Short mmCIF file of C-alpha atoms in Angstrom, two decimals:
data_model
loop_
_atom_site.label_atom_id
_atom_site.label_comp_id
_atom_site.label_asym_id
_atom_site.label_seq_id
_atom_site.Cartn_x
_atom_site.Cartn_y
_atom_site.Cartn_z
CA MET A 178 34.50 -161.15 -66.65
CA LYS A 179 31.45 -161.72 -64.52
CA LEU A 180 30.35 -165.29 -63.77
CA PRO A 181 27.22 -166.39 -61.86
CA GLN A 182 27.36 -167.35 -58.31
CA ILE A 183 27.70 -171.22 -57.87
CA PRO A 184 25.90 -172.67 -54.96
CA THR A 185 27.11 -175.86 -53.41
CA PRO A 186 25.02 -179.07 -54.22
CA ASP A 187 23.94 -179.24 -50.38
CA GLU A 188 22.87 -175.36 -50.85
CA MET A 189 20.97 -176.07 -53.88
CA ILE A 190 19.03 -179.19 -52.29
CA ASP A 191 18.17 -177.61 -49.03
CA LYS A 192 16.91 -174.45 -50.75
CA ALA A 193 14.59 -176.45 -53.29
CA PHE A 194 13.26 -178.84 -50.33
CA ASN A 195 12.62 -175.81 -47.98
CA ARG A 196 10.80 -174.31 -50.90
CA ALA A 197 8.83 -177.31 -51.56
CA SER A 198 7.84 -177.89 -47.92
CA ARG A 199 6.61 -173.99 -47.92
CA ALA A 200 4.57 -174.73 -51.00
CA ALA A 201 3.08 -177.79 -49.68
CA SER A 202 2.02 -176.05 -46.65
CA LYS A 203 -0.05 -173.55 -48.65
CA VAL A 204 -1.88 -176.57 -50.43
CA ARG A 205 -2.28 -178.38 -46.98
CA SER A 206 -4.21 -175.27 -45.71
CA SER A 207 -6.39 -175.13 -48.82
CA LYS A 208 -9.94 -176.42 -49.02
CA LEU A 209 -9.18 -179.37 -51.50
CA HIS A 210 -11.12 -182.59 -50.94
CA PRO A 211 -8.81 -185.02 -48.75
CA ARG A 212 -8.38 -187.49 -51.35
CA VAL A 213 -7.06 -184.82 -53.88
CA LYS A 214 -5.05 -182.99 -51.13
CA GLY A 215 -2.51 -185.63 -50.36
CA LYS A 216 -1.65 -186.34 -53.91
CA ARG A 217 -1.45 -182.58 -54.79
CA ILE A 218 0.82 -181.99 -51.87
CA GLU A 219 3.32 -184.58 -53.09
CA GLU A 220 2.84 -183.37 -56.74
CA VAL A 221 3.65 -179.69 -55.73
CA ARG A 222 6.57 -180.66 -53.54
CA VAL A 223 8.33 -182.38 -56.57
CA ASP A 224 7.19 -179.58 -58.95
CA THR A 225 8.55 -176.91 -56.59
CA ALA A 226 11.87 -178.81 -55.85
CA CYS A 227 12.74 -179.19 -59.48
CA ASP A 228 11.68 -175.52 -60.44
CA VAL A 229 14.20 -174.08 -57.76
CA ILE A 230 17.11 -176.22 -59.04
CA ASN A 231 16.33 -175.93 -62.76
CA ALA A 232 16.30 -172.19 -62.20
CA THR A 233 19.66 -172.32 -60.51
CA PHE A 234 20.95 -174.53 -63.47
CA ASN A 235 19.24 -171.88 -66.18
CA ARG A 236 20.94 -169.22 -64.32
CA ILE A 237 24.32 -170.51 -64.40
CA ILE A 238 24.09 -171.55 -68.11
CA THR A 239 22.70 -168.20 -69.37
CA GLU A 240 25.30 -165.88 -67.31
CA THR A 241 28.25 -168.03 -67.98
CA PRO A 242 29.78 -166.46 -71.14
CA ILE A 243 29.84 -168.72 -74.44
CA LEU A 244 33.47 -169.20 -75.20
CA GLU A 245 33.18 -168.60 -79.05
CA GLU A 246 31.49 -165.49 -78.70
CA LEU A 247 34.32 -164.01 -76.56
CA PRO A 248 37.33 -162.01 -78.24
CA GLU A 249 40.11 -164.38 -78.79
CA PHE A 250 42.20 -162.97 -76.13
CA TYR A 251 39.63 -163.76 -73.48
CA GLN A 252 39.46 -167.31 -74.84
CA ASP A 253 43.09 -167.74 -74.50
CA TYR A 254 42.99 -166.19 -71.22
CA ILE A 255 40.41 -168.59 -69.81
CA ASP A 256 42.27 -171.44 -71.36
CA ILE A 257 45.45 -170.63 -69.51
CA VAL A 258 43.86 -169.69 -66.09
CA VAL A 259 41.35 -172.55 -66.06
CA GLY A 260 41.36 -174.71 -69.06
CA VAL A 261 38.96 -174.40 -71.83
CA ASP A 262 38.20 -178.33 -71.87
CA GLN A 263 37.35 -178.34 -68.14
CA TYR A 264 35.30 -175.19 -68.84
CA LYS A 265 33.12 -176.63 -71.41
CA HIS A 266 32.59 -180.09 -69.69
CA SER A 267 31.61 -178.49 -66.59
CA LEU A 268 29.00 -176.25 -68.48
CA GLY A 269 27.94 -179.13 -70.50
CA ALA A 270 27.37 -181.19 -67.33
CA VAL A 271 24.90 -178.45 -66.02
CA PHE A 272 23.14 -178.81 -69.34
CA TRP A 273 23.03 -182.64 -68.77
CA ALA A 274 21.48 -182.36 -65.12
CA LEU A 275 18.90 -179.62 -66.24
CA GLY A 276 17.81 -182.04 -68.99
CA ILE A 277 17.50 -184.98 -66.50
CA LEU A 278 15.60 -182.89 -63.72
CA LYS A 279 12.84 -181.89 -66.48
CA GLN A 280 12.55 -185.53 -67.16
CA ILE A 281 12.23 -186.38 -63.42
CA GLN A 282 9.83 -183.38 -62.68
CA ALA A 283 7.48 -184.66 -65.79
CA GLN A 284 7.70 -188.23 -65.08
CA TYR A 285 7.23 -188.26 -61.18
CA THR A 286 4.36 -185.47 -61.32
CA SER A 287 2.51 -187.74 -63.65
CA LYS A 288 2.93 -190.77 -61.66
CA ILE A 289 1.47 -188.86 -58.56
CA ARG A 290 -1.33 -187.49 -60.40
CA LYS A 291 -2.34 -191.15 -61.54
CA SER A 292 -1.75 -192.78 -58.08
CA ASP A 293 -3.73 -192.67 -54.76
CA SER A 294 -3.04 -190.57 -51.66
CA LEU A 295 -1.06 -193.29 -49.79
CA SER A 296 0.91 -194.09 -52.97
CA ALA A 297 1.87 -190.50 -53.57
CA ILE A 298 4.11 -190.25 -50.68
CA PRO A 299 6.71 -192.74 -51.64
CA ILE A 300 6.60 -191.76 -55.30
CA ARG A 301 7.68 -188.20 -53.93
CA LYS A 302 10.41 -189.68 -51.84
CA GLU A 303 11.72 -191.74 -54.79
CA ALA A 304 11.57 -188.39 -56.89
CA TYR A 305 13.33 -186.60 -54.14
CA GLY A 306 16.18 -189.29 -54.08
CA ARG A 307 16.73 -188.88 -57.98
CA ILE A 308 16.77 -185.32 -57.72
CA VAL A 309 19.52 -185.46 -55.15
CA SER A 310 21.46 -188.05 -56.99
CA VAL A 311 21.52 -185.92 -60.28
CA VAL A 312 22.72 -182.75 -58.39
CA LYS A 313 25.20 -184.35 -56.32
CA ARG A 314 26.26 -186.22 -59.67
CA ILE A 315 27.76 -183.07 -61.09
CA GLU A 316 29.37 -181.68 -57.62
CA ASP A 317 32.91 -181.77 -59.08
CA GLU A 318 31.73 -179.71 -62.15
CA LEU A 319 29.77 -177.08 -59.93
CA ASP A 320 33.15 -177.06 -57.73
CA PHE A 321 35.16 -176.25 -60.96
CA LEU A 322 32.74 -173.53 -62.13
CA ASP A 323 33.00 -171.80 -58.58
CA PHE A 324 36.79 -171.96 -58.95
CA ALA A 325 36.53 -170.47 -62.34
CA LYS A 326 34.38 -167.75 -60.97
CA ARG A 327 37.20 -167.05 -58.49
CA GLU A 328 40.14 -167.15 -60.84
CA LEU A 329 38.55 -165.06 -63.52
CA LYS A 330 37.04 -162.30 -61.42
CA ASN A 331 39.92 -159.83 -62.03
CA MET A 332 40.09 -160.64 -65.81
CA PRO A 333 41.82 -157.45 -67.52
CA ASN A 334 39.03 -155.01 -68.80
CA ILE A 335 40.24 -154.76 -72.55
CA ASN A 336 38.64 -152.21 -74.67
CA PHE A 337 38.38 -153.88 -78.17
CA ASN A 338 36.91 -150.65 -79.58
CA ALA A 339 40.15 -148.61 -78.82
CA THR A 340 43.51 -148.59 -80.29
CA ARG A 341 45.62 -150.75 -78.12
CA ALA A 342 49.41 -150.25 -77.46
CA VAL A 343 51.13 -152.98 -75.60
CA ILE A 344 54.56 -151.92 -73.86
CA ALA A 345 57.20 -154.59 -74.02
CA GLY A 346 60.85 -154.81 -72.80
CA PHE A 347 62.84 -155.96 -69.65
CA PRO A 348 62.03 -155.10 -66.22
CA ASN A 349 63.10 -151.78 -64.71
CA VAL A 350 63.57 -150.07 -68.30
CA GLY A 351 60.77 -147.64 -67.50
CA LYS A 352 57.59 -149.37 -68.69
CA SER A 353 55.14 -148.27 -66.05
CA THR A 354 56.51 -144.60 -66.14
CA LEU A 355 55.80 -144.26 -69.92
CA LEU A 356 52.48 -145.92 -69.32
CA GLY A 357 51.71 -143.35 -66.76
CA ASN A 358 53.02 -140.47 -69.08
CA ILE A 359 50.97 -141.50 -72.02
CA ALA A 360 47.70 -142.19 -70.46
CA ASP A 361 48.07 -139.06 -68.55
CA ALA A 362 46.82 -140.94 -65.45
CA SER A 363 47.64 -143.32 -62.78
CA PRO A 364 47.21 -146.70 -64.57
CA LYS A 365 45.13 -149.52 -63.09
CA VAL A 366 46.58 -152.68 -62.35
CA ALA A 367 44.68 -155.90 -63.25
CA ASN A 368 45.78 -159.28 -62.17
CA TYR A 369 47.25 -161.60 -64.74
CA PRO A 370 48.10 -165.16 -64.33
CA PHE A 371 51.92 -164.82 -65.48
CA THR A 372 53.12 -162.18 -63.27
CA THR A 373 53.12 -161.20 -59.79
CA GLN A 374 52.50 -157.45 -60.74
CA GLY A 375 49.67 -157.99 -63.24
CA LEU A 376 48.73 -156.25 -66.43
CA GLN A 377 48.62 -152.27 -66.15
CA ILE A 378 46.20 -150.45 -68.20
CA GLY A 379 46.02 -146.92 -68.84
CA ASN A 380 43.30 -144.95 -71.22
CA TYR A 381 43.23 -141.87 -72.92
CA GLU A 382 41.05 -140.24 -75.54
CA LYS A 383 41.95 -137.87 -78.49
CA ASP A 384 39.75 -136.46 -81.29
CA PHE A 385 36.98 -138.77 -80.46
CA ARG A 386 39.10 -141.83 -80.58
CA LYS A 387 39.80 -144.14 -77.79
CA TYR A 388 43.49 -145.59 -76.92
CA GLN A 389 44.51 -148.10 -74.33
CA ILE A 390 47.92 -148.53 -73.36
CA ILE A 391 48.83 -151.90 -71.74
CA ASP A 392 52.02 -152.74 -69.85
CA THR A 393 52.89 -156.43 -69.52
CA PRO A 394 55.66 -156.93 -66.98
CA GLY A 395 57.19 -160.34 -66.47
CA LEU A 396 55.93 -161.55 -69.75
CA LEU A 397 58.41 -160.52 -72.27
CA ASP A 398 61.57 -160.56 -70.12
CA ARG A 399 63.71 -163.14 -71.43
CA SER A 400 64.46 -165.11 -74.92
CA ILE A 401 61.30 -166.59 -76.33
CA ASP A 402 63.59 -169.80 -76.96
CA ASP A 403 63.91 -169.90 -72.94
CA MET A 404 60.40 -169.71 -72.12
CA ASN A 405 58.03 -172.30 -70.75
CA GLU A 406 54.55 -173.15 -72.11
CA ILE A 407 52.75 -170.67 -69.99
CA GLU A 408 54.77 -167.91 -70.89
CA LEU A 409 54.40 -168.85 -74.59
CA ASN A 410 50.59 -168.84 -74.23
CA ALA A 411 50.78 -165.70 -72.64
CA ILE A 412 52.50 -164.20 -75.78
CA ALA A 413 50.17 -165.80 -77.97
CA ALA A 414 47.13 -164.12 -75.95
CA LEU A 415 49.05 -160.76 -76.07
CA GLU A 416 49.35 -161.07 -79.77
CA HIS A 417 45.43 -160.55 -79.86
CA LEU A 418 45.72 -157.17 -77.96
CA GLY A 419 48.41 -155.18 -79.63
CA ASN A 420 47.78 -152.77 -82.79
CA VAL A 421 50.94 -151.17 -81.79
CA ILE A 422 53.99 -152.55 -79.64
CA ILE A 423 56.38 -150.12 -78.06
CA TYR A 424 59.61 -151.65 -77.12
CA ILE A 425 61.73 -149.74 -74.25
CA PHE A 426 65.47 -150.15 -74.41
CA ASP A 427 67.55 -149.14 -71.60
CA PRO A 428 70.87 -148.23 -73.13
CA SER A 429 72.24 -147.11 -69.61
CA GLU A 430 71.93 -150.80 -68.65
CA THR A 431 71.01 -149.50 -65.16
CA SER A 432 68.09 -152.13 -65.18
CA GLY A 433 70.58 -154.97 -64.94
CA TYR A 434 70.39 -156.02 -68.68
CA ALA A 435 73.07 -155.65 -71.31
CA MET A 436 72.11 -153.98 -74.33
CA GLU A 437 72.79 -156.88 -76.46
CA ASN A 438 70.33 -159.03 -74.43
CA GLN A 439 67.76 -156.25 -74.88
CA TYR A 440 68.21 -156.18 -78.70
CA LEU A 441 67.92 -160.00 -78.99
CA LEU A 442 64.44 -159.79 -77.23
CA TYR A 443 63.54 -157.10 -79.47
CA GLU A 444 64.32 -159.30 -82.54
CA GLU A 445 62.37 -162.10 -81.15
CA ILE A 446 59.40 -160.13 -80.80
CA LYS A 447 59.62 -158.75 -84.05
CA LYS A 448 59.46 -162.44 -85.29
CA VAL A 449 56.54 -163.39 -83.24
CA PHE A 450 54.34 -160.33 -83.61
CA GLU A 451 53.26 -159.01 -87.06
CA THR A 452 52.47 -155.72 -85.56
CA PRO A 453 53.88 -152.19 -85.94
CA MET A 454 56.52 -151.53 -83.55
CA ILE A 455 57.63 -148.12 -81.89
CA CYS A 456 61.43 -148.42 -80.22
CA LEU A 457 62.04 -145.91 -77.37
CA PHE A 458 65.49 -145.44 -75.57
CA ASN A 459 64.84 -144.35 -72.13
CA LYS A 460 67.10 -143.39 -69.34
CA THR A 461 69.27 -141.27 -71.65
CA ASP A 462 70.12 -138.89 -68.85
CA LEU A 463 72.51 -141.61 -67.49
CA LEU A 464 74.51 -141.81 -70.60
CA ASP A 465 77.91 -139.86 -71.09
CA ASP A 466 77.11 -139.85 -74.77
CA ASP A 467 74.82 -141.42 -77.51
CA THR A 468 77.60 -143.99 -78.83
CA ILE A 469 75.34 -146.92 -77.56
CA ILE A 470 72.15 -145.78 -78.80
CA GLU A 471 73.84 -144.82 -82.39
CA GLU A 472 75.31 -148.24 -82.50
CA TYR A 473 71.93 -150.17 -81.85
CA SER A 474 69.74 -147.63 -83.91
CA LYS A 475 71.69 -148.78 -87.16
CA LYS A 476 70.20 -152.22 -86.64
CA ILE A 477 66.49 -151.03 -86.15
CA GLU A 478 64.03 -150.34 -88.76
CA ASP A 479 61.29 -149.10 -86.59
CA PRO A 480 60.63 -145.43 -85.47
CA ILE A 481 63.02 -144.52 -82.55
CA PHE A 482 62.69 -142.09 -79.75
CA LYS A 483 64.69 -140.85 -76.96
CA THR A 484 63.40 -140.21 -73.37
CA SER A 485 64.25 -139.89 -69.81
CA ILE A 486 62.68 -138.93 -66.47
CA ASN A 487 64.09 -135.44 -67.06
CA ASP A 488 62.98 -135.16 -70.62
CA LEU A 489 59.50 -136.27 -71.52
CA SER A 490 59.37 -134.31 -74.69
CA GLU A 491 59.24 -137.02 -76.90
CA VAL A 492 56.14 -138.61 -75.38
CA GLU A 493 53.75 -136.52 -77.28
CA ASN A 494 55.47 -137.49 -80.59
CA VAL A 495 54.94 -141.33 -79.35
CA LYS A 496 51.31 -140.72 -78.78
CA ASN A 497 51.00 -138.67 -82.44
CA LEU A 498 52.52 -142.03 -83.97
CA ILE A 499 50.30 -144.28 -82.27
CA GLU A 500 47.50 -142.09 -83.59
CA GLU A 501 48.74 -142.04 -87.08
CA ILE A 502 49.11 -145.87 -86.90
CA ALA A 503 45.39 -146.00 -85.71
CA LYS A 504 44.15 -143.80 -88.63
CA GLU A 505 46.25 -146.10 -91.16
CA ASN A 506 44.43 -149.28 -89.65
CA GLU A 507 41.11 -147.53 -90.11
CA ASN A 508 41.99 -146.69 -93.62
CA LYS A 509 43.17 -150.24 -94.22
CA GLU A 510 39.90 -151.71 -92.70
CA TYR A 511 37.53 -149.45 -94.56
CA GLU A 512 39.36 -150.50 -97.93
CA GLU A 513 39.12 -154.26 -97.12
CA LYS A 514 35.34 -153.63 -96.40
CA TYR A 515 35.11 -151.60 -99.66
CA LYS A 516 36.86 -154.46 -101.64
CA LEU A 517 34.19 -156.88 -100.07
CA ARG A 518 31.35 -154.86 -101.04
CA HIS A 519 32.35 -153.50 -104.22
CA PRO A 520 34.87 -156.26 -105.74
CA ARG A 521 34.53 -155.07 -109.37
CA LYS A 522 35.12 -151.37 -108.50
CA ALA A 523 38.01 -152.40 -106.51
CA GLN A 524 39.71 -154.30 -109.05
CA ASN A 525 39.22 -151.33 -111.59
#
């Protein structure tokens, strides 16, 4: 998400007063009558200074996304990374400052016009003092918006028009490898606040449909009961992303995690997400037999596939199933829209 540049109060004030001085110089070299020129110089300085700062405030307001208009995932993301309440408060402070400066501009330019040349200078100085006071008063809020810009610059680029499959499972079970094989390309890594690796995102297109595969390392690596508040918020955010969840088991347990723990995590995820799931038993080449796969397959109702680094033949079938789920979702959405538009026909 791209946020606007946020200057410091000092930068804003210096820019405004420098522009005001240049504007005054132009009036000073004009052919106005001396009695009119003095007032006009001070009026232009106040007008220009306010215009410059107001333009900056307007840019911040118009270029900062309105939270309510963002997809829920991004709203949750912003809340977790920088805090929604502070985000809204800081933007509200800029709105407030903009309104006050407009009042100052109207009030003091009117005062200057009604004054004589000698009185215009102290009136302008008083206006400058109030301008500085207003800008300095929201210094903390401007600092926060600058902080938010830095923290949110690497927000993951989610394609909400695509069918999205979220890959889940313990570390080292083969999630990144699967991502690269499904997306048929080197996945891009986007920073995410809950992990050191970040979200890995791969994209592909088939039959004019777009698909996005999202790996979430570190987010779903332990029992939900043991997760802290940030991790729980992360799962809540991911809930808005997945049209499909691909859960990967490592039956060889070479990842360092027992199958029973992997299965318990799978069950936890099923409770949290009301999302179609695909199960994949990976690293099958490291097994002497399929006994452990058969044992856990009996407990799983979702579609199951077997893969290994030496046998990726099932990857195409996984993709086909993702595509089938995408078509089913499209049909359901169409039926829901049809019912809303033609309630009587739908009942018949």
